[in-house]
């Protein structure tokens, strides 16, 4: 390739010029502050303080405002949260205490489903995220540090909108151990078996308490407000709302007034609450107190044998009030529209799921009561129960078979 | 070296000339010096590997290795230990004898250069009268090592790297040799110490400012040295993006570390040679070599240390320039590399040699010509340095940044 002398000189000049420019640029960068942030130990502020407030980091439970409703435990899709409840009679010892509240952040997938149902906002995501440890067991955050010192459940004031919470992150930060900390002690089999199965002092005896409450209920059979109070005592009292009512009052009131017949809706109370409620309802229906189960195991199949009696009658029970409903004009004809609205709303499952193609239960209720909606089959969560109630209220008939 | 040892022994009240076994004493000292020189080369290469990473990081707005020891200084030791503990793999299809021998050829060619490299007024292993010639000769051993490693690895990448390296080093030997001829002509000797002594302590007494051809020769030498040391922008034999790692692709562990030791150690060699040939070496301003020789006692030790520091300082500056170039320039193509050598550097270096021959005759006839040219070139060089500094500051400010060399280390 032929090259003129001019081009030759120009090439040399261009080389020198580009060296000159290029090297002055790189040298100038040498004298600037590197933009690298030296995580983790040379950052201006802790990194957790620089990430967005809604970041889903480690979970934190403020035990001071935890109602022990276990809504988070039920919400968790992968069983990361484990709560052990110690139930009391509500007199000598508190009704609900927690002897274990563990969250395995090594397993947690940070979906946030546990935060949603919490009635007091006790469980929250923090911005903590640095949990590298040598021992996997150290990733289990124990919010009840000592099993022998159970934490009493928080009883939220009626109608409270907000709850006093410790600053987010401080509790969890204390629970995160050093990366090389030894694993927590694990009890040996003998040690664990030592106290297994022994009754605890002040522990709840659902059979005995059920009979107690049933006796009281029998005495005030027709006084709905008093009956409601007794029924509420059989519930866990966490006002968690899992039953579909806003609080324990709503559920117990519905049962007292005969509007609700399901006894298994109290999730925190579990089998104990169900047994007690059934004992009460059976007593009210039959008019006589069930016999005590005696010292030994309850005789199988014995009618009126405490919890066994409750379970025995559970299958036929829910239909009872409907059968007993007065045969007359349906409620829709007798009540005013506004009263009817309340009754219909009560009959709904209350999940606001939107399956009925209205925005929420309120919308569907208004549709039925005020706007002439005639399709009463839309409440999917309520199922057959709600359907029966709606037909009874609106038409005074039984629902047609599907 | 022999004189130095003799004077040392005479200092203890002995005369080695009367010893029948004096040769063995010299042999022992030779072993000692070899040990010191090889360790010096290995340790500087290690430190440069750390320094290069810090410089590179800084130029790329990063931080670089800063965790092992103060400023991460012990990083190179950690890396060396890691490399030494790695498995020494020899590929099945490789020529195992040549494969194992190649790194040692590299090391020998590299370490032998240090024999003739001055460090200060007195510190030099052997001030041979054919010093420069010797250095150019032993450097060629490195090419042998590279070609051996490329061939014996039995890998296309290695072979490509080796062939490129051979072509490159052999081509650039010519301009490098011719550029070095210019100070040799000016000094009238091939001895490295002799060339330094022919210059002076002040910048305008250096050979780089002697005449325009010497000025150009400095840059020709520097570019050729980069190419011979396989440094960016001439790192074609090791082009990561094309050849994985070039001729040392198949090596691991300690043998692999030898190649890198040679590469980084070469930075000292090329810079020390540039300092020796063009930049006055260890010459202290205001102290002529004759006066230096006459110094005795404590002041001699101080002057010695000062000359050592000055030489090391100049050399380290050029080591920095080599690193700086690496993070400034992209790799050039093979044809560009050959073009640059044969069409630019070779003709220019030949023209320079002829010009210097004529220039020396002219200065001999009209001495004031030499003084005027030195003054003009020195002022031009000083002006260029200042202009470059201003340009750098402008680049810094134009982006809205500020001078901050001390934070975020």
PDB file of C-alpha atoms in Angstrom, chain A residues 112-322:
ATOM      1  CA  UNK A 112     -44.768 -11.732  53.231  1.00  0.00           C
ATOM      2  CA  UNK A 113     -47.954 -13.792  53.556  1.00  0.00           C
ATOM      3  CA  UNK A 114     -47.542 -13.938  57.316  1.00  0.00           C
ATOM      4  CA  UNK A 115     -47.450 -10.166  57.631  1.00  0.00           C
ATOM      5  CA  UNK A 116     -50.801  -9.697  55.894  1.00  0.00           C
ATOM      6  CA  UNK A 117     -53.164 -11.403  58.392  1.00  0.00           C
ATOM      7  CA  UNK A 118     -51.476 -10.142  61.570  1.00  0.00           C
ATOM      8  CA  UNK A 119     -54.167  -8.188  63.446  1.00  0.00           C
ATOM      9  CA  UNK A 120     -51.741  -5.980  65.372  1.00  0.00           C
ATOM     10  CA  UNK A 121     -48.765  -5.752  63.033  1.00  0.00           C
ATOM     11  CA  UNK A 122     -46.605  -7.657  65.496  1.00  0.00           C
ATOM     12  CA  UNK A 123     -44.930  -9.629  62.718  1.00  0.00           C
ATOM     13  CA  UNK A 124     -43.144  -7.497  60.143  1.00  0.00           C
ATOM     14  CA  UNK A 125     -40.368  -7.717  57.619  1.00  0.00           C
ATOM     15  CA  UNK A 126     -37.284  -5.799  58.687  1.00  0.00           C
ATOM     16  CA  UNK A 127     -34.470  -4.553  56.488  1.00  0.00           C
ATOM     17  CA  UNK A 128     -32.024  -6.954  58.078  1.00  0.00           C
ATOM     18  CA  UNK A 129     -30.495  -9.315  55.546  1.00  0.00           C
ATOM     19  CA  UNK A 130     -27.017 -10.279  56.719  1.00  0.00           C
ATOM     20  CA  UNK A 131     -27.400 -13.737  58.210  1.00  0.00           C
ATOM     21  CA  UNK A 132     -24.394 -15.734  57.111  1.00  0.00           C
ATOM     22  CA  UNK A 133     -23.640 -18.254  59.869  1.00  0.00           C
ATOM     23  CA  UNK A 134     -21.557 -21.377  60.256  1.00  0.00           C
ATOM     24  CA  UNK A 135     -24.337 -23.346  61.932  1.00  0.00           C
ATOM     25  CA  UNK A 136     -27.650 -23.593  60.186  1.00  0.00           C
ATOM     26  CA  UNK A 137     -29.480 -23.961  63.507  1.00  0.00           C
ATOM     27  CA  UNK A 138     -28.495 -20.421  64.378  1.00  0.00           C
ATOM     28  CA  UNK A 139     -30.791 -19.190  61.623  1.00  0.00           C
ATOM     29  CA  UNK A 140     -33.845 -20.003  63.720  1.00  0.00           C
ATOM     30  CA  UNK A 141     -34.932 -16.816  65.417  1.00  0.00           C
ATOM     31  CA  UNK A 142     -36.477 -17.578  68.793  1.00  0.00           C
ATOM     32  CA  UNK A 143     -38.754 -14.723  69.779  1.00  0.00           C
ATOM     33  CA  UNK A 144     -39.620 -16.493  73.025  1.00  0.00           C
ATOM     34  CA  UNK A 145     -36.128 -16.948  74.361  1.00  0.00           C
ATOM     35  CA  UNK A 146     -36.977 -19.269  77.266  1.00  0.00           C
ATOM     36  CA  UNK A 147     -39.529 -22.025  77.014  1.00  0.00           C
ATOM     37  CA  UNK A 148     -39.949 -21.935  80.790  1.00  0.00           C
ATOM     38  CA  UNK A 149     -40.988 -18.291  80.675  1.00  0.00           C
ATOM     39  CA  UNK A 150     -43.958 -18.253  78.295  1.00  0.00           C
ATOM     40  CA  UNK A 151     -45.020 -14.914  76.918  1.00  0.00           C
ATOM     41  CA  UNK A 152     -48.563 -13.822  77.696  1.00  0.00           C
ATOM     42  CA  UNK A 153     -50.631 -12.990  74.648  1.00  0.00           C
ATOM     43  CA  UNK A 154     -51.449  -9.359  74.064  1.00  0.00           C
ATOM     44  CA  UNK A 155     -55.090  -8.399  74.462  1.00  0.00           C
ATOM     45  CA  UNK A 156     -55.686  -5.533  72.087  1.00  0.00           C
ATOM     46  CA  UNK A 157     -58.001  -2.792  73.325  1.00  0.00           C
ATOM     47  CA  UNK A 158     -61.410  -2.839  71.628  1.00  0.00           C
ATOM     48  CA  UNK A 159     -61.494  -0.766  68.513  1.00  0.00           C
ATOM     49  CA  UNK A 160     -57.796   0.044  68.523  1.00  0.00           C
ATOM     50  CA  UNK A 161     -56.412   0.983  65.120  1.00  0.00           C
ATOM     51  CA  UNK A 162     -52.734   1.056  65.916  1.00  0.00           C
ATOM     52  CA  UNK A 163     -50.570  -0.745  68.396  1.00  0.00           C
ATOM     53  CA  UNK A 164     -47.401   0.371  70.155  1.00  0.00           C
ATOM     54  CA  UNK A 165     -44.531  -1.371  68.431  1.00  0.00           C
ATOM     55  CA  UNK A 166     -40.829  -1.369  69.143  1.00  0.00           C
ATOM     56  CA  UNK A 167     -38.681   0.223  66.425  1.00  0.00           C
ATOM     57  CA  UNK A 168     -38.534  -2.165  63.508  1.00  0.00           C
ATOM     58  CA  UNK A 169     -35.400  -4.279  63.348  1.00  0.00           C
ATOM     59  CA  UNK A 170     -34.131  -3.926  66.908  1.00  0.00           C
ATOM     60  CA  UNK A 171     -35.535  -7.239  68.139  1.00  0.00           C
ATOM     61  CA  UNK A 172     -34.332  -9.266  65.181  1.00  0.00           C
ATOM     62  CA  UNK A 173     -30.915  -7.601  65.236  1.00  0.00           C
ATOM     63  CA  UNK A 174     -30.406  -8.835  68.794  1.00  0.00           C
ATOM     64  CA  UNK A 175     -31.359 -12.369  67.786  1.00  0.00           C
ATOM     65  CA  UNK A 176     -28.865 -12.636  64.927  1.00  0.00           C
ATOM     66  CA  UNK A 177     -25.766 -14.260  66.332  1.00  0.00           C
ATOM     67  CA  UNK A 178     -22.156 -13.931  65.244  1.00  0.00           C
ATOM     68  CA  UNK A 179     -21.329 -15.879  62.103  1.00  0.00           C
ATOM     69  CA  UNK A 180     -19.113 -18.313  63.962  1.00  0.00           C
ATOM     70  CA  UNK A 181     -21.275 -18.726  67.060  1.00  0.00           C
ATOM     71  CA  UNK A 182     -21.736 -22.305  68.281  1.00  0.00           C
ATOM     72  CA  UNK A 183     -25.087 -23.926  67.520  1.00  0.00           C
ATOM     73  CA  UNK A 184     -27.820 -23.640  70.145  1.00  0.00           C
ATOM     74  CA  UNK A 185     -27.953 -26.502  72.663  1.00  0.00           C
ATOM     75  CA  UNK A 186     -30.196 -29.328  71.573  1.00  0.00           C
ATOM     76  CA  UNK A 187     -31.807 -31.379  74.361  1.00  0.00           C
ATOM     77  CA  UNK A 188     -30.974 -35.053  74.481  1.00  0.00           C
ATOM     78  CA  UNK A 189     -33.756 -37.600  74.054  1.00  0.00           C
ATOM     79  CA  UNK A 190     -33.799 -38.396  77.771  1.00  0.00           C
ATOM     80  CA  UNK A 191     -33.963 -34.743  78.663  1.00  0.00           C
ATOM     81  CA  UNK A 192     -36.740 -34.084  76.207  1.00  0.00           C
ATOM     82  CA  UNK A 193     -38.725 -37.113  77.446  1.00  0.00           C
ATOM     83  CA  UNK A 194     -38.457 -36.058  81.072  1.00  0.00           C
ATOM     84  CA  UNK A 195     -41.336 -33.587  81.088  1.00  0.00           C
ATOM     85  CA  UNK A 196     -43.206 -34.999  78.144  1.00  0.00           C
ATOM     86  CA  UNK A 197     -46.904 -35.558  78.687  1.00  0.00           C
ATOM     87  CA  UNK A 198     -46.997 -34.219  82.245  1.00  0.00           C
ATOM     88  CA  UNK A 199     -49.820 -31.763  82.868  1.00  0.00           C
ATOM     89  CA  UNK A 200     -48.728 -28.270  83.537  1.00  0.00           C
ATOM     90  CA  UNK A 201     -49.916 -26.163  86.382  1.00  0.00           C
ATOM     91  CA  UNK A 202     -52.869 -24.015  85.414  1.00  0.00           C
ATOM     92  CA  UNK A 203     -53.152 -25.672  82.008  1.00  0.00           C
ATOM     93  CA  UNK A 204     -56.517 -25.563  80.333  1.00  0.00           C
ATOM     94  CA  UNK A 205     -58.790 -28.583  80.765  1.00  0.00           C
ATOM     95  CA  UNK A 206     -61.306 -28.044  77.955  1.00  0.00           C
ATOM     96  CA  UNK A 207     -63.693 -30.700  79.272  1.00  0.00           C
ATOM     97  CA  UNK A 208     -63.937 -29.228  82.740  1.00  0.00           C
ATOM     98  CA  UNK A 209     -64.072 -25.660  81.520  1.00  0.00           C
ATOM     99  CA  UNK A 210     -66.622 -26.577  78.888  1.00  0.00           C
ATOM    100  CA  UNK A 211     -68.920 -27.986  81.577  1.00  0.00           C
ATOM    101  CA  UNK A 212     -68.379 -24.902  83.723  1.00  0.00           C
ATOM    102  CA  UNK A 213     -69.275 -22.591  80.902  1.00  0.00           C
ATOM    103  CA  UNK A 214     -72.206 -24.781  79.878  1.00  0.00           C
ATOM    104  CA  UNK A 215     -73.625 -24.597  83.387  1.00  0.00           C
ATOM    105  CA  UNK A 216     -73.369 -20.813  83.328  1.00  0.00           C
ATOM    106  CA  UNK A 217     -74.872 -20.687  79.865  1.00  0.00           C
ATOM    107  CA  UNK A 218     -77.790 -22.822  80.936  1.00  0.00           C
ATOM    108  CA  UNK A 219     -78.518 -20.332  83.709  1.00  0.00           C
ATOM    109  CA  UNK A 220     -78.695 -17.351  81.349  1.00  0.00           C
ATOM    110  CA  UNK A 221     -80.123 -19.243  78.382  1.00  0.00           C
ATOM    111  CA  UNK A 222     -82.362 -16.451  77.134  1.00  0.00           C
ATOM    112  CA  UNK A 223     -80.172 -13.482  77.988  1.00  0.00           C
ATOM    113  CA  UNK A 224     -78.368 -13.108  74.664  1.00  0.00           C
ATOM    114  CA  UNK A 225     -75.719 -10.541  75.824  1.00  0.00           C
ATOM    115  CA  UNK A 226     -74.747 -12.666  78.813  1.00  0.00           C
ATOM    116  CA  UNK A 227     -74.739 -15.801  76.709  1.00  0.00           C
ATOM    117  CA  UNK A 228     -72.460 -14.030  74.250  1.00  0.00           C
ATOM    118  CA  UNK A 229     -69.992 -13.250  77.036  1.00  0.00           C
ATOM    119  CA  UNK A 230     -69.892 -16.891  78.086  1.00  0.00           C
ATOM    120  CA  UNK A 231     -69.434 -18.033  74.532  1.00  0.00           C
ATOM    121  CA  UNK A 232     -66.631 -15.529  74.022  1.00  0.00           C
ATOM    122  CA  UNK A 233     -64.898 -16.991  77.034  1.00  0.00           C
ATOM    123  CA  UNK A 234     -64.703 -20.309  75.214  1.00  0.00           C
ATOM    124  CA  UNK A 235     -62.876 -18.637  72.377  1.00  0.00           C
ATOM    125  CA  UNK A 236     -59.186 -17.762  72.249  1.00  0.00           C
ATOM    126  CA  UNK A 237     -59.908 -14.063  72.594  1.00  0.00           C
ATOM    127  CA  UNK A 238     -57.296 -12.870  70.163  1.00  0.00           C
ATOM    128  CA  UNK A 239     -59.731 -10.926  67.941  1.00  0.00           C
ATOM    129  CA  UNK A 240     -57.812 -12.291  64.997  1.00  0.00           C
ATOM    130  CA  UNK A 241     -60.786 -12.274  62.638  1.00  0.00           C
ATOM    131  CA  UNK A 242     -60.033 -15.684  61.236  1.00  0.00           C
ATOM    132  CA  UNK A 243     -63.643 -16.752  61.887  1.00  0.00           C
ATOM    133  CA  UNK A 244     -64.855 -14.216  59.367  1.00  0.00           C
ATOM    134  CA  UNK A 245     -66.156 -11.862  62.044  1.00  0.00           C
ATOM    135  CA  UNK A 246     -64.182  -8.777  62.914  1.00  0.00           C
ATOM    136  CA  UNK A 247     -63.487 -10.001  66.422  1.00  0.00           C
ATOM    137  CA  UNK A 248     -64.410 -12.588  69.054  1.00  0.00           C
ATOM    138  CA  UNK A 249     -67.435 -10.539  69.958  1.00  0.00           C
ATOM    139  CA  UNK A 250     -68.827 -10.844  66.451  1.00  0.00           C
ATOM    140  CA  UNK A 251     -68.482 -14.607  66.360  1.00  0.00           C
ATOM    141  CA  UNK A 252     -69.797 -15.242  69.848  1.00  0.00           C
ATOM    142  CA  UNK A 253     -72.674 -12.814  69.278  1.00  0.00           C
ATOM    143  CA  UNK A 254     -73.595 -14.625  66.075  1.00  0.00           C
ATOM    144  CA  UNK A 255     -73.648 -17.962  67.892  1.00  0.00           C
ATOM    145  CA  UNK A 256     -75.591 -16.527  70.824  1.00  0.00           C
ATOM    146  CA  UNK A 257     -78.234 -15.173  68.463  1.00  0.00           C
ATOM    147  CA  UNK A 258     -78.356 -18.453  66.607  1.00  0.00           C
ATOM    148  CA  UNK A 259     -77.120 -16.888  63.378  1.00  0.00           C
ATOM    149  CA  UNK A 260     -74.010 -19.016  63.262  1.00  0.00           C
ATOM    150  CA  UNK A 261     -73.899 -22.643  64.205  1.00  0.00           C
ATOM    151  CA  UNK A 262     -70.360 -23.556  63.222  1.00  0.00           C
ATOM    152  CA  UNK A 263     -68.192 -24.260  66.245  1.00  0.00           C
ATOM    153  CA  UNK A 264     -64.886 -24.786  64.427  1.00  0.00           C
ATOM    154  CA  UNK A 265     -64.207 -21.285  63.269  1.00  0.00           C
ATOM    155  CA  UNK A 266     -61.977 -20.222  66.157  1.00  0.00           C
ATOM    156  CA  UNK A 267     -58.582 -21.025  64.699  1.00  0.00           C
ATOM    157  CA  UNK A 268     -56.405 -19.916  67.622  1.00  0.00           C
ATOM    158  CA  UNK A 269     -58.612 -21.827  70.046  1.00  0.00           C
ATOM    159  CA  UNK A 270     -58.431 -24.883  67.857  1.00  0.00           C
ATOM    160  CA  UNK A 271     -59.863 -28.191  69.079  1.00  0.00           C
ATOM    161  CA  UNK A 272     -60.186 -26.884  72.629  1.00  0.00           C
ATOM    162  CA  UNK A 273     -62.469 -24.003  71.680  1.00  0.00           C
ATOM    163  CA  UNK A 274     -64.451 -26.226  69.379  1.00  0.00           C
ATOM    164  CA  UNK A 275     -65.008 -28.768  72.135  1.00  0.00           C
ATOM    165  CA  UNK A 276     -66.055 -26.108  74.632  1.00  0.00           C
ATOM    166  CA  UNK A 277     -68.417 -24.374  72.218  1.00  0.00           C
ATOM    167  CA  UNK A 278     -70.011 -27.660  71.304  1.00  0.00           C
ATOM    168  CA  UNK A 279     -70.469 -28.604  74.954  1.00  0.00           C
ATOM    169  CA  UNK A 280     -72.248 -25.299  75.512  1.00  0.00           C
ATOM    170  CA  UNK A 281     -74.456 -25.578  72.445  1.00  0.00           C
ATOM    171  CA  UNK A 282     -75.382 -29.197  73.192  1.00  0.00           C
ATOM    172  CA  UNK A 283     -76.229 -28.222  76.735  1.00  0.00           C
ATOM    173  CA  UNK A 284     -78.389 -25.334  75.592  1.00  0.00           C
ATOM    174  CA  UNK A 285     -80.196 -27.570  73.145  1.00  0.00           C
ATOM    175  CA  UNK A 286     -80.747 -30.525  75.418  1.00  0.00           C
ATOM    176  CA  UNK A 287     -81.305 -28.432  78.509  1.00  0.00           C
ATOM    177  CA  UNK A 288     -79.181 -30.657  80.754  1.00  0.00           C
ATOM    178  CA  UNK A 289     -75.530 -30.532  81.690  1.00  0.00           C
ATOM    179  CA  UNK A 290     -73.366 -33.324  80.319  1.00  0.00           C
ATOM    180  CA  UNK A 291     -71.842 -35.616  82.919  1.00  0.00           C
ATOM    181  CA  UNK A 292     -68.227 -35.341  83.882  1.00  0.00           C
ATOM    182  CA  UNK A 293     -65.945 -37.755  82.139  1.00  0.00           C
ATOM    183  CA  UNK A 294     -64.698 -39.103  85.443  1.00  0.00           C
ATOM    184  CA  UNK A 295     -61.030 -39.742  86.302  1.00  0.00           C
ATOM    185  CA  UNK A 296     -60.234 -42.229  83.540  1.00  0.00           C
ATOM    186  CA  UNK A 297     -60.482 -41.898  79.802  1.00  0.00           C
ATOM    187  CA  UNK A 298     -63.838 -40.833  78.501  1.00  0.00           C
ATOM    188  CA  UNK A 299     -66.106 -43.817  77.737  1.00  0.00           C
ATOM    189  CA  UNK A 300     -66.268 -44.087  74.022  1.00  0.00           C
ATOM    190  CA  UNK A 301     -69.586 -43.241  72.486  1.00  0.00           C
ATOM    191  CA  UNK A 302     -71.109 -42.262  75.836  1.00  0.00           C
ATOM    192  CA  UNK A 303     -73.690 -39.541  75.198  1.00  0.00           C
ATOM    193  CA  UNK A 304     -72.910 -36.460  77.284  1.00  0.00           C
ATOM    194  CA  UNK A 305     -69.302 -37.435  77.996  1.00  0.00           C
ATOM    195  CA  UNK A 306     -67.636 -34.030  77.848  1.00  0.00           C
ATOM    196  CA  UNK A 307     -65.721 -33.431  74.631  1.00  0.00           C
ATOM    197  CA  UNK A 308     -66.783 -36.822  73.300  1.00  0.00           C
ATOM    198  CA  UNK A 309     -70.393 -35.679  73.499  1.00  0.00           C
ATOM    199  CA  UNK A 310     -69.559 -32.509  71.630  1.00  0.00           C
ATOM    200  CA  UNK A 311     -67.896 -34.423  68.866  1.00  0.00           C
ATOM    201  CA  UNK A 312     -70.697 -36.943  68.734  1.00  0.00           C
ATOM    202  CA  UNK A 313     -73.302 -34.311  68.086  1.00  0.00           C
ATOM    203  CA  UNK A 314     -71.158 -32.154  65.812  1.00  0.00           C
ATOM    204  CA  UNK A 315     -72.396 -33.777  62.619  1.00  0.00           C
ATOM    205  CA  UNK A 316     -76.102 -33.127  63.170  1.00  0.00           C
ATOM    206  CA  UNK A 317     -75.779 -29.874  65.063  1.00  0.00           C
ATOM    207  CA  UNK A 318     -75.412 -27.161  62.412  1.00  0.00           C
ATOM    208  CA  UNK A 319     -78.811 -27.900  60.909  1.00  0.00           C
ATOM    209  CA  UNK A 320     -80.621 -27.520  64.244  1.00  0.00           C
ATOM    210  CA  UNK A 321     -81.331 -23.779  64.237  1.00  0.00           C
ATOM    211  CA  UNK A 322     -82.508 -23.916  60.650  1.00  0.00           C
TER     212      UNK A 322
END
